Amino acid sequence: MAPRIGVVTFPGSLDDHDALRAVGLCGAEPVSLWHGSDSVAGVDAVILPGGFSYGDYLRCGAIAAFAPVMTEVIAAAEAGMPVLGICNGFQVLCEAQLLPGALIRNERQTFVCRDQRLRVASVDTAWTSALTLGQEITLVLKNGEGRYVADADTLDRLEGEGRVVFRYLDNPNGSLSDIAGVCNRRGNVVGLMPHPEHNVEALTSPSLDGRALFESVLDFLTARV
Amino acid sequence: MADTVKNAARTLDQPQPWAELGLKEDEYLRIRDILGRRPTAAELAMYSVMWSEHCSYKSSKVHLRKFGELTQETPVGKMLAGIGENAGVIDVGQGYAVTFKVESHNHPSYVEPYQGAATGVGGIVRDILAMGARPVAVLDPLRFGPLDAPDTARVLPGVVAGVGGYGNCLGLPNVGGEVVFDPSYAGNPLVNALCVGVLRHEDLHLAKATGAGNLVILYGAATGGDGIGGVSVLASETFDAASDGSASGLGGPAKRPSVQVGDPFMEKLLIECTLEIFAARIVSGIQDLGGAGLSCATSELASAGDGGMHVNLDQVPLRDSTLSPEEILMSESQERMMAVVEPEHVEQFLRICAKWDVLATVIGEVTDGDRLTIDWHGETVVDVPPRTVAHDGPVYQRPYARPARQDRIQADGVDVLPRPVGGEELAATVLRLVASPNLCDKSWVTDQYDRYVRGNSVLAQPEDAGMLRIDPDTGLGVAVSTDGNGRFAYLDPYAGAQLSLAEAYRNVAVSGAQPVAITDCLNFGSPEDPDVMWQFSETVEGLVGGCRELGIPVTGGNVSFYNQTGETAILPTPVVGVLGVIDDVSHRTSVGFRRAGEEVFLLGDTRDELAGSVWADVVHAHLGGRPPVLDLDHERRLAELLVRGAGRGLFSSAHDLADGGLIQALVEASLRHGVGVRVDLGVADPFVALFSESTGRVVVSLPADRVPELIELAEAARVPVRRLGVTGDDVLEVEGQFTLPLSEIRAAWQAPIPAAMAAAGH
């Protein structure tokens, strides 16, 4: 049986459809999860999708981090379940303190949508094992608040523990150390600003590089079973 | 103390602020005639906004009727809803229908660029939603004053951030549009917005209130004091920068902005909530609240139904409890919808709204009889025949006449203008033109829009048309392009309208889709100026004639008058949106050269046509003469060729020739993927060959072994075809004239907008 991957829809989530489609295209069973009620009991992994949850009012991801479903997502993540936060989902993971650091307004102060080149900086995670260390990939990037910041100690720790997962080539937003994505210590929780779910179909994507993230988690889940 | 119907009947001679509300004296007298008494303050508010130019189309109606004489079928199916509905709906096959419409939000965007543009997007999206459709994409044709004008540095970044801020937050890909600069738009930018929606045939919903006893539900945002008089004060009068406060004349709290404030998060909830309500099949009529707010929704729903309507205004949730009944009726607070629901479905309706955290309130019911009555604090403040508010507004036969200057304009041709001679001058002209505001790279703007969300954007700007997949299993899709050329329209409004139509039509065909229908946004100066009215009348005639010849209907659109600064009107600017259908989006063609060593051909004839061209503008600041000659039968045959070729996978690329002529098309096709081209112009005058803006032309590239197929298709379609050269290398070479490195062209092409914005601190 194909692993079941849940995608949470918060009010204001936008790329939930895309994430569900990508999950299905890559061979897992997509499961739609509602922020207010659904449990993560029936799924093997969870994706927090892009968008503007709760309008990004207060702070990006700040309200979503307290949505009822997040209590279970946090518990499951701490127990080792793979969790991927994409864009707004990354912001939610930071607000929920599953990942360190924060995402603030882009250096140029405008929303940026572009095909972004990245360097893979870690393959020791549940979501990147199918990539090669140092590999250059292209993923769609689109956000207004994608500039990764953290204090110096946190940055040192992330670097020291190999927890920077993706770095920008041609840094688009002023992120510290060109960081585009990071993971938790265990490597099961990954957050990144670019959108792998928008890079799974030749017809609508600048690349197919996003597939590797979904294939990685499938490998991870299959190996575990 | 509200002005009640009873009170109005007792105080017939009480003076009323009809002039401040934008009404003319004869209009006010007609209202008194209809009611047999003076209107209450609330009634006067309703009539004033609904009889405004923006809502009633009083100056344009007699002309727009001609669109109704056109075919009501498209080349691929029926029109399921047409002009007069919130948006036109056409059958695109496989049980799907598509709705699309373009609207303007020009004046608000000048006053408050961010919110004006944002709520322009929000308004058109709700129109599409109200038809029963899921909105799937937006396109934004934008026009500004000169790129280096100080006010452009205020207006442009705000408008672009507003379009992006709202559309991105709704999760709607922005797949096309235009960015055009001209001095005539300096005090009056044009912010048009087009939205496309998709629905199944059985999901079509209409705006009507039927069935006595059915309940009227207002849902979405609470009503505030924003946007009061937006349609009447802002959109329907000659405009000056001083009118940036409220002119409601109603004695409400002073200086409320007439520009609405948008909340895209609320609109996103409204979309998902409304689609879930549609899916549950519990709505008998629905209408969005846009211009004229509750006045419009109540009177239009009641007028289109089979009875009357009663509304209790006390039930309307307010953001500001001090609002008067007339302000509540005129408010253009955003993100609101009104539904008519049978009593047994109300509970389910409210439950779905609660799931999405959307406020929903029963505010009235459909009644027997034919009156729209509205109560406030237990007394009747409105008692009117709804049709007189919604549909029986004044109709004007505005005088129009061909301006005396028109002959002079057309006689002032380009023959006297010095032209570049020799390779060096031609190359310098190329670099100058690609770095001009209207031909340069627009990604500073379009990179602020999400073009990927929902995962169905097969083509997006800078492609000639945006293309969206509708059905992932069959590959059915639609393409949309918007085009307008105010300079050509100024030289000859009839021809200009047709040229814009033809360009949008061609852009859709270039992508591989069959053009099937149009929507239009007609942006003009004051209808009270006979010169402007002549431009308008000619434009409508041109569009009607053009659509008739191409065999496609007008599905709806919008008229925006009073676009002028003082006495100076903008260039007449009809923006035409053409929708196309493609059976399988995997057959789409894109504009860029794909690989080296492919054959490049030009379809269509080139004549010495440079009047109104970008070259005349940039090099000589000249606007005179006659625009290019158009042959619509050729356009139709050319489109057939392109669609047929795309279906066979014949083309590696196809790019429409328009502003800037052949050279600009070659530049864009080369820069897209960094694949250059070497062309041989033969015996043609190289300047004319490169810079003429003759219409009906397309550059295609294809593998050498498929050239015979192209020749065969072109002969069958009777379309002139000529070999230009071959793709390859990182240069653009015109044999015997010049060779320019792509890097040099790219640097010139990319620089202008970022430089201008950086200079202004953006």
Coordinates of C-alpha atoms in Angstrom, one line a residue, chain B residues 91-418:
Chain B
D91 CA -19.2 26.5 -23.5
V92 CA -15.7 25.1 -24.1
G93 CA -16.7 21.5 -24.5
Q94 CA -16.4 18.3 -22.4
G95 CA -19.1 19.7 -20.1
Y96 CA -16.9 22.7 -19.1
A97 CA -17.7 26.3 -19.4
V98 CA -15.4 29.3 -19.0
T99 CA -16.3 32.8 -17.8
F100 CA -14.1 35.8 -18.3
K101 CA -14.3 39.5 -18.0
V102 CA -12.2 42.6 -17.9
E103 CA -12.9 45.7 -15.8
S104 CA -11.3 49.0 -15.0
H105 CA -10.3 50.4 -11.6
N106 CA -8.6 53.5 -13.0
H107 CA -9.5 56.4 -10.8
P108 CA -9.2 54.6 -7.4
S109 CA -5.7 53.5 -8.5
Y110 CA -4.6 57.0 -9.1
V111 CA -5.9 58.2 -5.7
E112 CA -4.5 55.2 -3.7
P113 CA -2.5 53.0 -6.0
Y114 CA -2.1 49.9 -3.8
Q115 CA -5.7 49.6 -2.6
G116 CA -7.2 50.8 -5.9
A117 CA -5.4 48.1 -7.9
A118 CA -5.9 45.5 -5.2
T119 CA -9.7 46.0 -5.0
G120 CA -9.8 46.1 -8.8
V121 CA -8.6 42.5 -8.8
G122 CA -11.0 41.7 -5.9
G123 CA -14.0 43.1 -7.8
I124 CA -13.5 41.2 -11.0
V125 CA -12.7 38.0 -9.2
R126 CA -16.1 38.2 -7.3
D127 CA -17.9 38.8 -10.7
I128 CA -16.4 35.6 -12.0
L129 CA -17.2 33.7 -8.7
A130 CA -20.8 34.9 -8.8
M131 CA -21.4 33.1 -12.1
G132 CA -20.8 29.8 -10.3
A133 CA -17.1 29.5 -11.4
R134 CA -13.9 28.8 -9.7
P135 CA -11.6 31.8 -10.5
V136 CA -8.5 30.3 -12.1
A137 CA -6.3 33.2 -13.3
V138 CA -6.0 36.9 -13.6
L139 CA -4.4 39.2 -16.2
D140 CA -3.7 42.9 -15.6
P141 CA -3.4 45.4 -18.5
L142 CA -1.8 48.5 -16.9
R143 CA -1.0 51.9 -18.4
F144 CA 1.1 54.6 -16.8
G145 CA 2.5 58.0 -17.5
P146 CA 6.1 58.3 -18.7
L147 CA 8.5 55.9 -16.9
D148 CA 10.7 58.7 -15.7
A149 CA 7.8 60.9 -14.5
P150 CA 7.9 61.5 -10.7
D151 CA 4.3 60.5 -10.3
T152 CA 4.9 57.2 -12.1
A153 CA 7.3 56.4 -9.4
R154 CA 4.4 56.8 -6.9
V155 CA 1.7 55.1 -9.0
L156 CA 3.5 52.2 -10.6
P157 CA 5.1 50.4 -7.6
G158 CA 1.8 50.8 -5.7
V159 CA -0.4 49.5 -8.4
V160 CA 2.0 46.5 -9.1
A161 CA 2.2 45.7 -5.3
G162 CA -1.6 46.0 -5.1
V163 CA -2.2 43.7 -8.0
G164 CA 0.3 41.2 -6.6
G165 CA -0.6 41.6 -3.0
Y166 CA -4.3 40.8 -3.7
G167 CA -4.0 38.2 -6.5
N168 CA -1.1 36.4 -4.9
C169 CA -3.0 36.1 -1.6
L170 CA -6.0 34.6 -3.4
G171 CA -3.9 31.9 -5.0
L172 CA -4.7 33.1 -8.5
P173 CA -1.9 32.8 -11.1
N174 CA -1.3 36.1 -13.0
V175 CA -0.6 34.9 -16.5
G176 CA -0.6 38.0 -18.7
G177 CA -1.6 41.6 -19.3
E178 CA 0.3 44.6 -20.4
V179 CA 2.5 47.4 -19.1
V180 CA 2.3 50.5 -21.3
F181 CA 3.7 54.0 -20.8
D182 CA 2.4 57.1 -22.5
P183 CA 2.2 60.8 -21.3
S184 CA -1.5 60.8 -21.7
Y185 CA -1.9 58.4 -18.8
A186 CA 0.2 60.6 -16.5
G187 CA -2.7 61.9 -14.4
N188 CA -4.9 59.0 -15.2
P189 CA -3.3 55.6 -15.1
L190 CA -5.4 52.7 -16.5
V191 CA -5.6 49.7 -14.2
N192 CA -7.7 47.0 -15.9
A193 CA -8.1 43.6 -14.5
L194 CA -9.3 40.4 -16.2
C195 CA -10.3 37.2 -14.5
V196 CA -11.0 33.8 -15.9
G197 CA -13.1 31.2 -14.2
V198 CA -14.1 27.6 -14.9
L199 CA -17.3 25.8 -14.1
R200 CA -19.3 22.8 -15.2
H201 CA -22.4 23.7 -17.2
E202 CA -24.7 22.6 -14.5
D203 CA -23.0 25.0 -12.0
L204 CA -24.0 28.2 -13.8
H205 CA -25.6 30.6 -11.4
L206 CA -27.5 33.8 -12.2
A207 CA -28.2 37.0 -10.3
K208 CA -31.9 36.9 -9.6
A209 CA -34.1 36.8 -6.6
T210 CA -37.0 34.4 -7.2
G211 CA -39.6 32.6 -5.0
A212 CA -41.5 34.6 -2.5
G213 CA -40.4 33.6 1.0
N214 CA -36.9 32.8 0.0
L215 CA -34.3 34.5 2.2
V216 CA -31.7 37.0 1.3
I217 CA -28.4 36.4 2.9
L218 CA -25.5 38.9 3.1
Y219 CA -22.2 37.1 3.7
G220 CA -18.5 38.0 3.8
A221 CA -17.0 41.1 5.3
A222 CA -18.9 43.5 7.6
T223 CA -20.0 46.8 6.0
G224 CA -17.9 49.9 6.7
G225 CA -17.6 53.4 5.6
D226 CA -15.1 52.8 2.8
G227 CA -15.8 53.3 -0.8
I228 CA -18.8 55.5 -0.3
G229 CA -19.6 57.0 -3.7
G230 CA -16.9 55.1 -5.4
V231 CA -18.9 54.6 -8.6
S232 CA -20.5 58.0 -8.7
V233 CA -18.0 60.4 -7.3
L234 CA -14.8 58.7 -8.3
A235 CA -15.5 56.7 -11.5
S236 CA -18.1 58.8 -13.2
E237 CA -16.9 62.3 -13.2
T238 CA -14.0 64.3 -14.6
F239 CA -11.4 63.8 -12.1
D240 CA -9.0 65.9 -10.3
A241 CA -6.4 65.1 -7.7
A242 CA -8.3 67.2 -5.1
S243 CA -11.2 64.8 -5.1
D244 CA -9.4 62.3 -3.0
G245 CA -11.7 62.5 0.0
S246 CA -15.3 61.7 0.3
A247 CA -17.8 63.8 -1.5
S248 CA -20.8 61.8 -0.3
G249 CA -22.6 65.0 0.6
L250 CA -24.5 63.0 3.1
G251 CA -23.3 64.6 6.3
G252 CA -21.6 61.4 7.5
P253 CA -18.2 61.5 9.2
A254 CA -16.1 63.7 7.1
K255 CA -13.5 62.9 4.5
R256 CA -14.0 59.1 4.3
P257 CA -11.9 57.8 1.4
S258 CA -13.9 56.9 -1.6
V259 CA -11.4 54.2 -2.4
Q260 CA -12.2 50.8 -0.9
V261 CA -9.8 48.9 1.3
G262 CA -9.2 45.3 0.4
D263 CA -8.8 42.2 2.5
P264 CA -7.6 39.4 0.2
F265 CA -7.6 36.8 3.0
M266 CA -11.4 37.4 3.5
E267 CA -11.9 37.1 -0.3
K268 CA -10.0 33.8 -0.4
L269 CA -12.3 32.5 2.3
L270 CA -15.3 33.9 0.4
I271 CA -14.2 32.0 -2.7
E272 CA -13.8 28.6 -1.0
C273 CA -16.9 29.1 1.0
T274 CA -19.0 30.1 -2.0
L275 CA -17.7 27.2 -4.1
E276 CA -18.7 24.8 -1.3
I277 CA -22.1 26.4 -1.2
F278 CA -22.5 26.0 -5.0
A279 CA -21.5 22.4 -4.7
A280 CA -24.2 21.8 -2.1
R281 CA -26.8 23.2 -4.6
I282 CA -28.5 25.4 -2.1
V283 CA -28.4 28.8 -3.8
S284 CA -31.2 30.0 -6.1
G285 CA -29.6 33.4 -6.9
I286 CA -26.3 35.1 -6.2
Q287 CA -24.7 38.5 -6.7
D288 CA -21.4 40.0 -5.7
L289 CA -21.2 43.4 -4.0
G290 CA -19.0 45.7 -6.0
G291 CA -19.6 49.2 -7.2
A292 CA -22.7 50.7 -5.5
G293 CA -22.7 47.9 -2.9
L294 CA -26.0 47.0 -1.4
S295 CA -27.9 49.4 -3.6
C296 CA -26.7 47.4 -6.6
A297 CA -27.1 43.9 -5.2
T298 CA -30.6 44.4 -3.8
S299 CA -32.0 46.3 -6.8
E300 CA -30.4 44.0 -9.4
L301 CA -31.4 40.8 -7.7
A302 CA -35.0 42.0 -7.2
S303 CA -35.2 43.5 -10.7
A304 CA -34.1 40.2 -12.4
G305 CA -36.4 38.1 -10.3
D306 CA -40.1 37.4 -10.3
G307 CA -41.2 39.4 -7.3
G308 CA -40.1 42.1 -4.9
M309 CA -37.7 42.1 -2.0
H310 CA -37.8 43.3 1.6
V311 CA -34.6 44.1 3.5
N312 CA -34.1 45.0 7.1
L313 CA -31.0 47.2 7.1
D314 CA -30.6 46.9 10.9
Q315 CA -29.5 43.3 10.2
V316 CA -26.5 44.3 8.1
P317 CA -23.3 43.7 10.2
L318 CA -21.4 47.0 10.5
R319 CA -17.8 47.8 11.1
D320 CA -18.9 51.3 12.2
S321 CA -22.1 51.5 14.1
T322 CA -22.5 55.2 13.3
L323 CA -23.2 54.7 9.6
S324 CA -26.5 56.1 8.3
P325 CA -28.8 54.0 6.2
E326 CA -27.8 55.8 3.1
E327 CA -24.1 55.2 3.8
I328 CA -24.8 51.5 4.4
L329 CA -26.6 51.4 1.0
M330 CA -23.8 53.2 -0.8
S331 CA -20.8 51.6 0.9
E332 CA -18.5 49.7 -1.4
S333 CA -16.8 47.7 1.4
Q334 CA -15.1 44.7 -0.3
E335 CA -15.4 41.0 0.0
R336 CA -19.2 40.8 0.3
M337 CA -21.7 38.6 -1.5
M338 CA -25.5 38.3 -1.4
A339 CA -27.4 35.0 -1.9
V340 CA -31.0 34.1 -2.3
V341 CA -31.7 30.8 -0.5
E342 CA -34.8 28.7 0.1
P343 CA -35.7 28.6 3.8
E344 CA -35.0 24.9 4.2
H345 CA -31.4 25.4 3.0
V346 CA -30.5 28.4 5.2
E347 CA -29.2 26.3 8.1
Q348 CA -26.8 24.4 5.8
F349 CA -25.8 27.7 4.1
L350 CA -24.9 29.2 7.5
R351 CA -23.1 26.1 8.5
I352 CA -20.8 26.2 5.5
C353 CA -20.1 29.9 6.1
A354 CA -19.2 29.1 9.7
K355 CA -16.8 26.4 8.6
W356 CA -14.9 29.0 6.6
D357 CA -15.2 31.6 9.4
V358 CA -17.3 33.8 7.1
L359 CA -19.9 36.0 8.6
A360 CA -23.4 35.4 7.2
T361 CA -26.6 37.1 8.1
V362 CA -30.2 36.9 6.8
I363 CA -31.1 40.4 6.0
G364 CA -34.3 40.1 4.1
E365 CA -36.6 38.0 1.9
V366 CA -38.1 37.8 -1.5
T367 CA -41.7 39.1 -1.5
D368 CA -44.8 38.9 -3.6
G369 CA -45.4 42.1 -5.5
D370 CA -42.9 44.3 -7.3
R371 CA -41.4 46.7 -4.7
L372 CA -38.0 46.8 -3.1
T373 CA -38.6 48.0 0.5
I374 CA -35.9 48.6 3.0
D375 CA -36.5 49.2 6.7
W376 CA -34.3 51.0 9.2
H377 CA -35.1 51.2 12.9
G378 CA -38.6 49.9 12.3
E379 CA -39.5 52.4 9.6
T380 CA -39.5 52.2 5.8
V381 CA -36.7 54.3 4.3
V382 CA -36.9 52.8 0.7
D383 CA -39.9 51.8 -1.3
V384 CA -39.1 51.7 -5.0
P385 CA -39.8 49.7 -8.1
P386 CA -36.3 47.9 -8.3
R387 CA -36.2 48.0 -12.0
T388 CA -36.2 51.8 -12.0
V389 CA -33.1 51.7 -9.9
A390 CA -31.2 48.9 -11.6
H391 CA -32.2 49.1 -15.3
D392 CA -34.3 52.2 -16.1
G393 CA -31.6 54.7 -15.5
P394 CA -31.2 57.5 -17.9
V395 CA -30.0 56.8 -21.4
Y396 CA -28.1 59.6 -23.3
Q397 CA -27.6 60.1 -26.9
R398 CA -24.4 62.1 -26.3
P399 CA -23.5 64.3 -29.3
Y400 CA -20.5 63.1 -31.2
A401 CA -18.7 64.3 -34.2
R402 CA -15.4 63.5 -36.0
P403 CA -13.0 66.1 -34.5
A404 CA -11.7 68.7 -36.9
R405 CA -8.2 67.8 -35.9
Q406 CA -8.6 64.2 -37.2
D407 CA -7.8 65.1 -40.8
R408 CA -4.7 67.0 -39.6
I409 CA -3.6 64.1 -37.5
Q410 CA -3.9 61.7 -40.3
A411 CA -2.2 64.0 -42.8
D412 CA 0.8 64.3 -40.5
G413 CA 2.5 61.1 -41.7
V414 CA 5.9 59.6 -41.0
D415 CA 7.3 60.0 -44.5
V416 CA 9.2 63.2 -43.5
L417 CA 10.9 61.6 -40.5
P418 CA 14.6 60.8 -41.0

